[in-house]
Amino acid sequence: MATALQQAPRTHEEAAAALSAAGAEGLSVRIVGGATKIGWGHVTDPADVELHTSGLDRILEHNAGDLTAELEAGVPLAEAQRAFGEQGQMLALDPPLGDDPGATIGGIVATGDCGPLAHRYGGPRDLVVGARVALSDGTIAHSGGKVIKNVAGYDLAKLFTGSFGTLGLILSVNVRLHPVPAATTTALGSSSDHQALAAAARGLASAPFELAALDIAWRNGRGGLLARCDGPEARRRGDRAARLMGDLGLEWVEVTADDESLWDRQRAGQRSRGQALIRVSAPASALAAVLSAADSCAGTVVGRVALGSIFIELDPDTVPRLRKELPPGVTAILLDAPPAIRAQIDPWGPAARPAVELMRRVKMRFDPTGTCNPGLFVDRI
C-alpha cells in the first residue's frame, strides 16, 4: 500500500496550490486537522495526499472591542481560548478537545462539533460569521466578515460547516466571541423514570429564564437533568431551576457552584473508546422513547435537551438494534466505533434521496474533480 504524500502548507496560497495540483493530477486529498475525529464518516480508501492544517496556526486578528476574531483552521481551540481568556472573552464552543488537547477550529467547524454551551450560544453555524476557503481548482473564496470575494451568493461559512471537508479546505474563519461569565452554578435533579425525566426536561427548557446549558444524562436505569446558570445572578437562578426541578417531580435535587466536573463528564460522553457512539437527532417529544431505546440496549446517554442532540454509547453489536428501536423520524449517525464495525455499518444511516441529490449537486459545484475527502460523507459523497 502506497504511503500518502503529507503536506502542511503555511500560507493560504500554498494550500490552494496543493489542492489545485492534486485536482489536476486526479489525486485524492484527505484534509487533516488535529485528527481527533479522523474516524468519523465512511471508511474510505487511503488518500493519495494528506493535507495537514498544522501550518495554518495563527490567530490573525482578535478585536476585543468588537468581540470578534479571525482564526486560521489549524489553531487548536484550547490555544485560542487561552488567548481570548486574557481579555476576559471566550469562543462559546466547548466540544471534547482530545487528549493533547488537539482539536482545531477547522476540524470543529468542518464537523459541526459542539458541546453543552450550544444550548445558549448555538453551534459553529451560529458563531462563525465568515470564512475563507480553498477549492480544488485553486480558487480562494471568501464570504461573511471581511468579504473580498463571494461565490455565486453562497454563504460559505454555513455551507462548509458540517461538510466534513468534502467541499474544500477551510483556511480561516471569522467568529463572534462572548464575555467569560463571572460565575456558574448548576442545578441537578434525577429520576429513574424515562417519562418523568423527559417531561421535566421539556418543562425546564420552556421555563422563562435563561440557562447557559441544559443537558440530560442516563446510565444504568437512572438519569439526571443538569441546568447551568451563569453571570452575577448564577446562584439565585440556579436555586430557581432547582425548585422548578422539584416541582416537576425530580428527586435528589441539589445546587452546586463547583460544577466543572459535571460538565466535563457531559463532554466526555460525546466520545467513546472501544465502544460505539451514536449521535441521535430527535424532537423533544421523542426524548422518553430515545432514553427507553438506549436503556434497552444498555447504552449510556448524554445530550442537549432543547436542541434534541443526544449521544448514546453502547456495545457496537447493538447499533442495528438501537436504530430499529428508535422512534420514526429520528436520525442516528455513527460517530465512534472500532474499525471492523465501521466497515460493516453505514455511519450516516438512510437519507432522503432529494437531500442526497442536492448534496451531490453542491459537491459538483465546489469540487467537480472529487478531490476533497472523497467518499466520506452521506451516500459516499
CSV table of C-alpha atoms in Angstrom, one decimal:
chain,number,residue,atom,x,y,z
A,1,MET,CA,0.0,0.0,0.0
A,2,ALA,CA,1.5,3.4,-1.0
A,3,THR,CA,2.0,5.9,1.7
A,4,ALA,CA,0.1,9.2,1.3
A,5,LEU,CA,2.2,12.3,0.5
A,6,GLN,CA,1.9,14.6,3.5
A,7,GLN,CA,1.8,18.3,3.1
A,8,ALA,CA,1.5,21.1,5.6
A,9,PRO,CA,1.2,24.4,3.8
A,10,ARG,CA,1.9,27.5,5.8
A,11,THR,CA,0.0,30.1,3.7
A,12,HIS,CA,-3.4,30.2,2.1
A,13,GLU,CA,-1.8,30.4,-1.3
A,14,GLU,CA,0.3,27.3,-0.7
A,15,ALA,CA,-2.8,25.4,0.5
A,16,ALA,CA,-4.8,26.4,-2.6
A,17,ALA,CA,-1.9,25.4,-4.9
A,18,ALA,CA,-1.6,22.0,-3.2
A,19,LEU,CA,-5.3,21.3,-3.8
A,20,SER,CA,-5.2,22.6,-7.4
A,21,ALA,CA,-2.2,20.3,-8.2
A,22,ALA,CA,-3.9,17.3,-6.7
A,23,GLY,CA,-7.1,18.0,-8.6
A,24,ALA,CA,-5.2,18.5,-11.9
A,25,GLU,CA,-3.5,15.1,-11.4
A,26,GLY,CA,-6.6,13.3,-10.3
A,27,LEU,CA,-5.3,12.6,-6.8
A,28,SER,CA,-7.5,12.3,-3.7
A,29,VAL,CA,-6.8,14.5,-0.7
A,30,ARG,CA,-7.6,13.8,2.9
A,31,ILE,CA,-7.7,17.0,5.0
A,32,VAL,CA,-6.4,16.6,8.5
A,33,GLY,CA,-6.5,18.9,11.4
A,34,GLY,CA,-5.9,17.6,15.0
A,35,ALA,CA,-7.1,14.1,13.9
A,36,THR,CA,-9.4,13.9,17.0
A,37,LYS,CA,-12.3,13.0,14.7
A,38,ILE,CA,-10.4,11.3,11.9
A,39,GLY,CA,-12.6,8.1,12.1
A,40,TRP,CA,-15.9,9.9,11.6
A,41,GLY,CA,-17.8,9.3,8.3
A,42,HIS,CA,-17.5,6.4,5.9
A,43,VAL,CA,-14.4,4.2,5.9
A,44,THR,CA,-12.6,5.2,2.7
A,45,ASP,CA,-9.6,4.1,0.8
A,46,PRO,CA,-6.3,5.8,1.8
A,47,ALA,CA,-5.9,9.2,0.1
A,48,ASP,CA,-3.1,10.0,-2.3
A,49,VAL,CA,-2.3,13.2,-0.3
A,50,GLU,CA,-2.8,14.2,3.3
A,51,LEU,CA,-3.1,17.9,3.6
A,52,HIS,CA,-2.5,18.9,7.2
A,53,THR,CA,-3.6,22.3,8.6
A,54,SER,CA,-0.9,22.4,11.3
A,55,GLY,CA,1.0,25.1,9.3
A,56,LEU,CA,-2.1,27.3,9.3
A,57,ASP,CA,-2.0,28.0,13.0
A,58,ARG,CA,-2.2,31.8,13.5
A,59,ILE,CA,-4.8,33.9,15.3
A,60,LEU,CA,-4.9,36.5,12.5
A,61,GLU,CA,-7.0,39.1,14.5
A,62,HIS,CA,-8.6,39.5,17.9
A,63,ASN,CA,-10.7,42.6,18.0
A,64,ALA,CA,-11.5,42.6,21.7
A,65,GLY,CA,-13.6,45.7,21.5
A,66,ASP,CA,-15.9,44.2,18.8
A,67,LEU,CA,-15.9,40.7,20.3
A,68,THR,CA,-14.7,39.2,17.1
A,69,ALA,CA,-11.6,37.2,15.9
A,70,GLU,CA,-10.2,35.6,12.8
A,71,LEU,CA,-8.5,32.2,13.2
A,72,GLU,CA,-6.7,30.0,10.8
A,73,ALA,CA,-8.0,26.4,10.5
A,74,GLY,CA,-5.1,24.8,12.3
A,75,VAL,CA,-5.4,26.8,15.5
A,76,PRO,CA,-6.1,24.4,18.4
A,77,LEU,CA,-9.3,25.6,20.1
A,78,ALA,CA,-7.6,25.3,23.5
A,79,GLU,CA,-4.9,27.8,22.5
A,80,ALA,CA,-7.5,30.2,21.1
A,81,GLN,CA,-9.4,30.1,24.3
A,82,ARG,CA,-6.3,30.9,26.3
A,83,ALA,CA,-5.6,33.9,24.2
A,84,PHE,CA,-9.2,35.1,24.3
A,85,GLY,CA,-9.3,34.5,28.1
A,86,GLU,CA,-6.6,37.0,28.6
A,87,GLN,CA,-9.1,39.6,27.6
A,88,GLY,CA,-12.0,38.1,29.6
A,89,GLN,CA,-13.5,36.6,26.4
A,90,MET,CA,-14.3,33.2,25.0
A,91,LEU,CA,-15.4,31.4,21.8
A,92,ALA,CA,-18.5,29.7,23.1
A,93,LEU,CA,-17.7,26.3,21.6
A,94,ASP,CA,-16.9,23.6,24.0
A,95,PRO,CA,-16.7,20.2,22.3
A,96,PRO,CA,-14.4,17.5,23.6
A,97,LEU,CA,-10.9,18.5,22.6
A,98,GLY,CA,-9.0,15.2,22.6
A,99,ASP,CA,-6.1,14.1,24.8
A,100,ASP,CA,-3.5,16.7,23.7
A,101,PRO,CA,-5.9,18.7,23.5
A,102,GLY,CA,-5.5,18.9,19.8
A,103,ALA,CA,-8.9,19.6,18.3
A,104,THR,CA,-8.5,22.5,15.8
A,105,ILE,CA,-11.0,25.2,14.9
A,106,GLY,CA,-11.1,24.0,11.3
A,107,GLY,CA,-12.0,20.4,12.3
A,108,ILE,CA,-14.6,21.6,14.8
A,109,VAL,CA,-16.3,23.7,12.1
A,110,ALA,CA,-16.0,21.1,9.4
A,111,THR,CA,-17.7,18.5,11.5
A,112,GLY,CA,-20.2,20.9,13.2
A,113,ASP,CA,-19.0,19.7,16.6
A,114,CYS,CA,-20.1,21.5,19.8
A,115,GLY,CA,-20.8,20.9,23.5
A,116,PRO,CA,-23.2,21.9,26.2
A,117,LEU,CA,-22.8,25.7,25.6
A,118,ALA,CA,-24.7,25.2,22.3
A,119,HIS,CA,-27.9,25.5,24.4
A,120,ARG,CA,-27.4,29.2,24.7
A,121,TYR,CA,-24.9,30.2,22.1
A,122,GLY,CA,-25.6,27.7,19.3
A,123,GLY,CA,-23.0,25.7,17.3
A,124,PRO,CA,-20.4,26.6,14.8
A,125,ARG,CA,-23.0,27.7,12.2
A,126,ASP,CA,-24.2,30.3,14.7
A,127,LEU,CA,-20.8,31.6,15.8
A,128,VAL,CA,-18.8,31.5,12.6
A,129,VAL,CA,-19.7,34.7,10.7
A,130,GLY,CA,-17.3,34.5,7.8
A,131,ALA,CA,-14.9,32.0,6.2
A,132,ARG,CA,-12.0,31.8,3.7
A,133,VAL,CA,-11.7,28.5,1.9
A,134,ALA,CA,-9.6,26.9,-0.8
A,135,LEU,CA,-11.3,24.9,-3.6
A,136,SER,CA,-9.8,22.1,-5.7
A,137,ASP,CA,-9.3,24.3,-8.7
A,138,GLY,CA,-7.0,26.6,-6.7
A,139,THR,CA,-9.6,29.3,-6.0
A,140,ILE,CA,-9.5,31.1,-2.7
A,141,ALA,CA,-13.1,32.2,-1.9
A,142,HIS,CA,-14.5,34.3,0.9
A,143,SER,CA,-17.8,35.1,2.5
A,144,GLY,CA,-19.2,36.8,5.5
A,145,GLY,CA,-17.0,39.1,7.6
A,146,LYS,CA,-14.2,40.9,5.7
A,147,VAL,CA,-15.7,40.0,2.3
A,148,ILE,CA,-13.3,40.1,-0.6
A,149,LYS,CA,-14.9,37.6,-3.0
A,150,ASN,CA,-18.2,35.7,-2.8
A,151,VAL,CA,-19.0,32.5,-4.8
A,152,ALA,CA,-22.4,32.7,-6.5
A,153,GLY,CA,-24.1,34.0,-3.4
A,154,TYR,CA,-23.4,31.0,-1.2
A,155,ASP,CA,-22.9,31.6,2.5
A,156,LEU,CA,-19.7,29.6,2.6
A,157,ALA,CA,-19.3,29.7,6.4
A,158,LYS,CA,-22.6,27.9,6.8
A,159,LEU,CA,-22.2,25.7,3.8
A,160,PHE,CA,-18.8,24.4,4.9
A,161,THR,CA,-19.9,23.9,8.5
A,162,GLY,CA,-20.6,20.2,8.9
A,163,SER,CA,-19.5,19.3,5.3
A,164,PHE,CA,-16.7,17.1,6.6
A,165,GLY,CA,-14.1,18.7,4.3
A,166,THR,CA,-15.8,17.3,1.2
A,167,LEU,CA,-16.3,20.7,-0.5
A,168,GLY,CA,-12.8,22.2,0.0
A,169,LEU,CA,-10.3,23.3,2.7
A,170,ILE,CA,-11.3,25.8,5.4
A,171,LEU,CA,-8.4,28.2,5.6
A,172,SER,CA,-9.7,30.6,8.2
A,173,VAL,CA,-12.9,31.6,10.0
A,174,ASN,CA,-14.2,34.8,11.5
A,175,VAL,CA,-16.0,34.2,14.8
A,176,ARG,CA,-18.0,36.1,17.3
A,177,LEU,CA,-16.9,36.0,20.9
A,178,HIS,CA,-18.6,36.4,24.3
A,179,PRO,CA,-17.5,37.5,27.7
A,180,VAL,CA,-16.4,34.8,30.1
A,181,PRO,CA,-19.1,34.6,32.8
A,182,ALA,CA,-18.2,35.8,36.3
A,183,ALA,CA,-19.6,32.7,38.0
A,184,THR,CA,-21.6,29.5,37.2
A,185,THR,CA,-24.0,27.4,39.2
A,186,THR,CA,-25.6,24.1,38.2
A,187,ALA,CA,-28.9,22.6,39.4
A,188,LEU,CA,-29.0,18.8,39.2
A,189,GLY,CA,-32.1,16.6,39.6
A,190,SER,CA,-32.5,12.8,38.9
A,191,SER,CA,-35.1,10.2,38.2
A,192,SER,CA,-35.3,6.5,37.3
A,193,ASP,CA,-38.4,7.1,35.0
A,194,HIS,CA,-37.8,7.9,31.3
A,195,GLN,CA,-41.1,9.7,31.0
A,196,ALA,CA,-40.7,11.7,34.2
A,197,LEU,CA,-37.1,12.8,33.3
A,198,ALA,CA,-38.2,13.7,29.7
A,199,ALA,CA,-41.2,15.7,31.0
A,200,ALA,CA,-39.0,17.6,33.5
A,201,ALA,CA,-36.5,18.3,30.7
A,202,ARG,CA,-39.2,19.8,28.5
A,203,GLY,CA,-40.6,21.8,31.4
A,204,LEU,CA,-37.3,23.3,32.2
A,205,ALA,CA,-36.5,24.0,28.6
A,206,SER,CA,-39.6,26.1,28.2
A,207,ALA,CA,-39.2,27.9,31.6
A,208,PRO,CA,-39.0,31.7,31.3
A,209,PHE,CA,-35.4,32.2,32.5
A,210,GLU,CA,-32.1,31.9,30.5
A,211,LEU,CA,-29.8,28.9,31.0
A,212,ALA,CA,-26.2,28.6,29.8
A,213,ALA,CA,-26.7,24.9,29.3
A,214,LEU,CA,-29.4,22.3,29.8
A,215,ASP,CA,-28.3,18.7,29.5
A,216,ILE,CA,-29.6,15.2,30.2
A,217,ALA,CA,-27.7,12.1,31.2
A,218,TRP,CA,-28.7,8.4,31.6
A,219,ARG,CA,-26.8,5.4,32.8
A,220,ASN,CA,-27.8,2.0,34.3
A,221,GLY,CA,-31.5,2.8,34.7
A,222,ARG,CA,-31.2,6.2,36.2
A,223,GLY,CA,-30.9,9.7,34.7
A,224,GLY,CA,-30.1,13.2,35.6
A,225,LEU,CA,-31.1,16.7,34.4
A,226,LEU,CA,-28.4,19.4,34.6
A,227,ALA,CA,-29.2,23.1,34.3
A,228,ARG,CA,-26.3,25.6,34.3
A,229,CYS,CA,-26.8,29.3,35.1
A,230,ASP,CA,-24.0,31.9,34.8
A,231,GLY,CA,-23.3,35.5,35.5
A,232,PRO,CA,-23.7,37.6,38.7
A,233,GLU,CA,-27.1,36.1,39.4
A,234,ALA,CA,-25.9,32.5,38.8
A,235,ARG,CA,-26.7,31.2,42.3
A,236,ARG,CA,-30.1,32.8,42.6
A,237,ARG,CA,-31.1,31.5,39.2
A,238,GLY,CA,-29.7,28.1,40.0
A,239,ASP,CA,-31.9,27.9,43.1
A,240,ARG,CA,-34.9,28.8,40.9
A,241,ALA,CA,-34.0,26.0,38.5
A,242,ALA,CA,-33.7,23.5,41.4
A,243,ARG,CA,-37.1,24.5,42.8
A,244,LEU,CA,-38.6,24.0,39.4
A,245,MET,CA,-37.0,20.6,39.0
A,246,GLY,CA,-38.6,19.6,42.4
A,247,ASP,CA,-42.0,20.9,41.2
A,248,LEU,CA,-41.6,18.9,38.0
A,249,GLY,CA,-41.2,15.7,40.1
A,250,LEU,CA,-37.4,15.1,40.0
A,251,GLU,CA,-35.6,13.6,43.0
A,252,TRP,CA,-32.3,14.3,44.8
A,253,VAL,CA,-32.3,17.9,43.6
A,254,GLU,CA,-29.1,19.8,44.5
A,255,VAL,CA,-27.3,23.0,43.5
A,256,THR,CA,-23.5,23.4,43.2
A,257,ALA,CA,-21.1,26.1,42.2
A,258,ASP,CA,-18.3,23.6,41.9
A,259,ASP,CA,-19.8,22.3,38.7
A,260,GLU,CA,-17.0,22.0,36.1
A,261,SER,CA,-16.5,18.2,36.7
A,262,LEU,CA,-20.2,17.7,35.9
A,263,TRP,CA,-19.9,19.3,32.5
A,264,ASP,CA,-16.5,17.7,31.8
A,265,ARG,CA,-18.4,14.3,32.2
A,266,GLN,CA,-21.1,15.5,29.8
A,267,ARG,CA,-18.5,16.4,27.2
A,268,ALA,CA,-16.6,13.2,27.7
A,269,GLY,CA,-19.8,11.3,26.9
A,270,GLN,CA,-19.6,12.7,23.4
A,271,ARG,CA,-16.7,10.3,22.6
A,272,SER,CA,-16.1,6.6,23.0
A,273,ARG,CA,-13.0,4.5,23.3
A,274,GLY,CA,-13.6,0.9,22.1
A,275,GLN,CA,-17.4,1.1,22.1
A,276,ALA,CA,-19.8,2.7,19.6
A,277,LEU,CA,-21.1,6.2,19.8
A,278,ILE,CA,-24.3,7.2,18.1
A,279,ARG,CA,-25.5,10.9,17.7
A,280,VAL,CA,-29.3,11.0,17.7
A,281,SER,CA,-31.3,13.9,16.5
A,282,ALA,CA,-34.8,13.9,17.9
A,283,PRO,CA,-37.6,16.3,18.8
A,284,ALA,CA,-38.3,16.9,22.5
A,285,SER,CA,-41.5,14.9,22.2
A,286,ALA,CA,-39.4,11.8,21.4
A,287,LEU,CA,-36.9,12.1,24.3
A,288,ALA,CA,-38.5,9.5,26.5
A,289,ALA,CA,-38.6,7.0,23.6
A,290,VAL,CA,-34.9,7.7,22.9
A,291,LEU,CA,-34.0,7.1,26.5
A,292,SER,CA,-36.0,3.9,26.6
A,293,ALA,CA,-34.3,2.6,23.4
A,294,ALA,CA,-30.9,3.4,24.8
A,295,ASP,CA,-31.7,1.7,28.1
A,296,SER,CA,-32.9,-1.5,26.3
A,297,CYS,CA,-29.5,-1.6,24.6
A,298,ALA,CA,-27.6,-1.0,27.8
A,299,GLY,CA,-26.5,2.3,26.4
A,300,THR,CA,-25.4,5.4,28.3
A,301,VAL,CA,-26.7,8.9,27.3
A,302,VAL,CA,-25.7,12.5,27.4
A,303,GLY,CA,-27.2,15.3,25.3
A,304,ARG,CA,-28.7,18.7,24.8
A,305,VAL,CA,-32.3,18.7,25.9
A,306,ALA,CA,-33.6,21.7,24.0
A,307,LEU,CA,-31.6,21.0,20.8
A,308,GLY,CA,-32.6,17.4,20.5
A,309,SER,CA,-29.0,16.3,20.1
A,310,ILE,CA,-28.4,13.1,22.1
A,311,PHE,CA,-25.2,10.9,22.3
A,312,ILE,CA,-25.5,7.2,23.1
A,313,GLU,CA,-22.6,5.0,23.9
A,314,LEU,CA,-23.2,1.3,23.5
A,315,ASP,CA,-21.8,-2.1,22.5
A,316,PRO,CA,-21.0,-2.0,18.8
A,317,ASP,CA,-23.0,-5.2,18.2
A,318,THR,CA,-26.2,-3.4,19.4
A,319,VAL,CA,-26.1,-0.5,16.9
A,320,PRO,CA,-28.5,-2.1,14.4
A,321,ARG,CA,-30.9,-2.9,17.2
A,322,LEU,CA,-30.8,0.6,18.6
A,323,ARG,CA,-31.6,2.1,15.1
A,324,LYS,CA,-34.6,-0.2,14.9
A,325,GLU,CA,-35.9,0.7,18.3
A,326,LEU,CA,-35.7,4.5,17.9
A,327,PRO,CA,-39.0,6.2,17.0
A,328,PRO,CA,-39.8,7.2,13.4
A,329,GLY,CA,-38.3,10.5,12.3
A,330,VAL,CA,-35.2,10.2,14.5
A,331,THR,CA,-31.8,10.1,12.8
A,332,ALA,CA,-28.9,8.2,14.3
A,333,ILE,CA,-25.4,8.8,13.0
A,334,LEU,CA,-22.5,6.6,14.0
A,335,LEU,CA,-19.5,8.7,15.1
A,336,ASP,CA,-17.0,6.5,17.0
A,337,ALA,CA,-16.7,2.7,16.6
A,338,PRO,CA,-13.9,0.1,16.2
A,339,PRO,CA,-12.7,-0.2,12.5
A,340,ALA,CA,-14.3,-3.6,12.0
A,341,ILE,CA,-17.7,-2.3,12.9
A,342,ARG,CA,-17.3,0.9,10.9
A,343,ALA,CA,-16.7,-1.2,7.8
A,344,GLN,CA,-20.0,-3.0,8.2
A,345,ILE,CA,-22.4,-0.2,9.1
A,346,ASP,CA,-23.4,2.9,7.2
A,347,PRO,CA,-22.5,5.6,9.7
A,348,TRP,CA,-25.0,8.1,8.3
A,349,GLY,CA,-28.0,5.7,8.0
A,350,PRO,CA,-30.7,6.2,5.4
A,351,ALA,CA,-31.0,9.6,3.9
A,352,ALA,CA,-33.9,11.1,1.8
A,353,ARG,CA,-33.0,11.0,-1.9
A,354,PRO,CA,-33.9,14.6,-2.6
A,355,ALA,CA,-31.4,15.7,0.1
A,356,VAL,CA,-28.7,13.4,-1.2
A,357,GLU,CA,-29.2,14.7,-4.8
A,358,LEU,CA,-28.9,18.3,-3.5
A,359,MET,CA,-25.7,17.4,-1.7
A,360,ARG,CA,-24.3,15.9,-4.8
A,361,ARG,CA,-25.0,19.0,-6.8
A,362,VAL,CA,-23.3,21.2,-4.2
A,363,LYS,CA,-20.3,18.8,-4.2
A,364,MET,CA,-20.1,19.1,-8.0
A,365,ARG,CA,-20.3,22.9,-7.8
A,366,PHE,CA,-17.4,23.2,-5.4
A,367,ASP,CA,-15.3,20.1,-6.0
A,368,PRO,CA,-16.1,18.7,-9.5
A,369,THR,CA,-12.9,16.7,-9.6
A,370,GLY,CA,-13.9,14.8,-6.4
A,371,THR,CA,-10.5,15.7,-4.8
A,372,CYS,CA,-11.5,16.6,-1.2
A,373,ASN,CA,-12.2,13.8,1.2
A,374,PRO,CA,-14.0,11.6,-1.4
A,375,GLY,CA,-16.5,9.0,-0.1
A,376,LEU,CA,-16.5,10.3,3.4
A,377,PHE,CA,-19.9,12.0,3.5
A,378,VAL,CA,-23.5,10.9,3.2
A,379,ASP,CA,-24.1,8.3,0.4
A,380,ARG,CA,-20.3,8.2,-0.1
A,381,ILE,CA,-20.3,11.8,-1.5
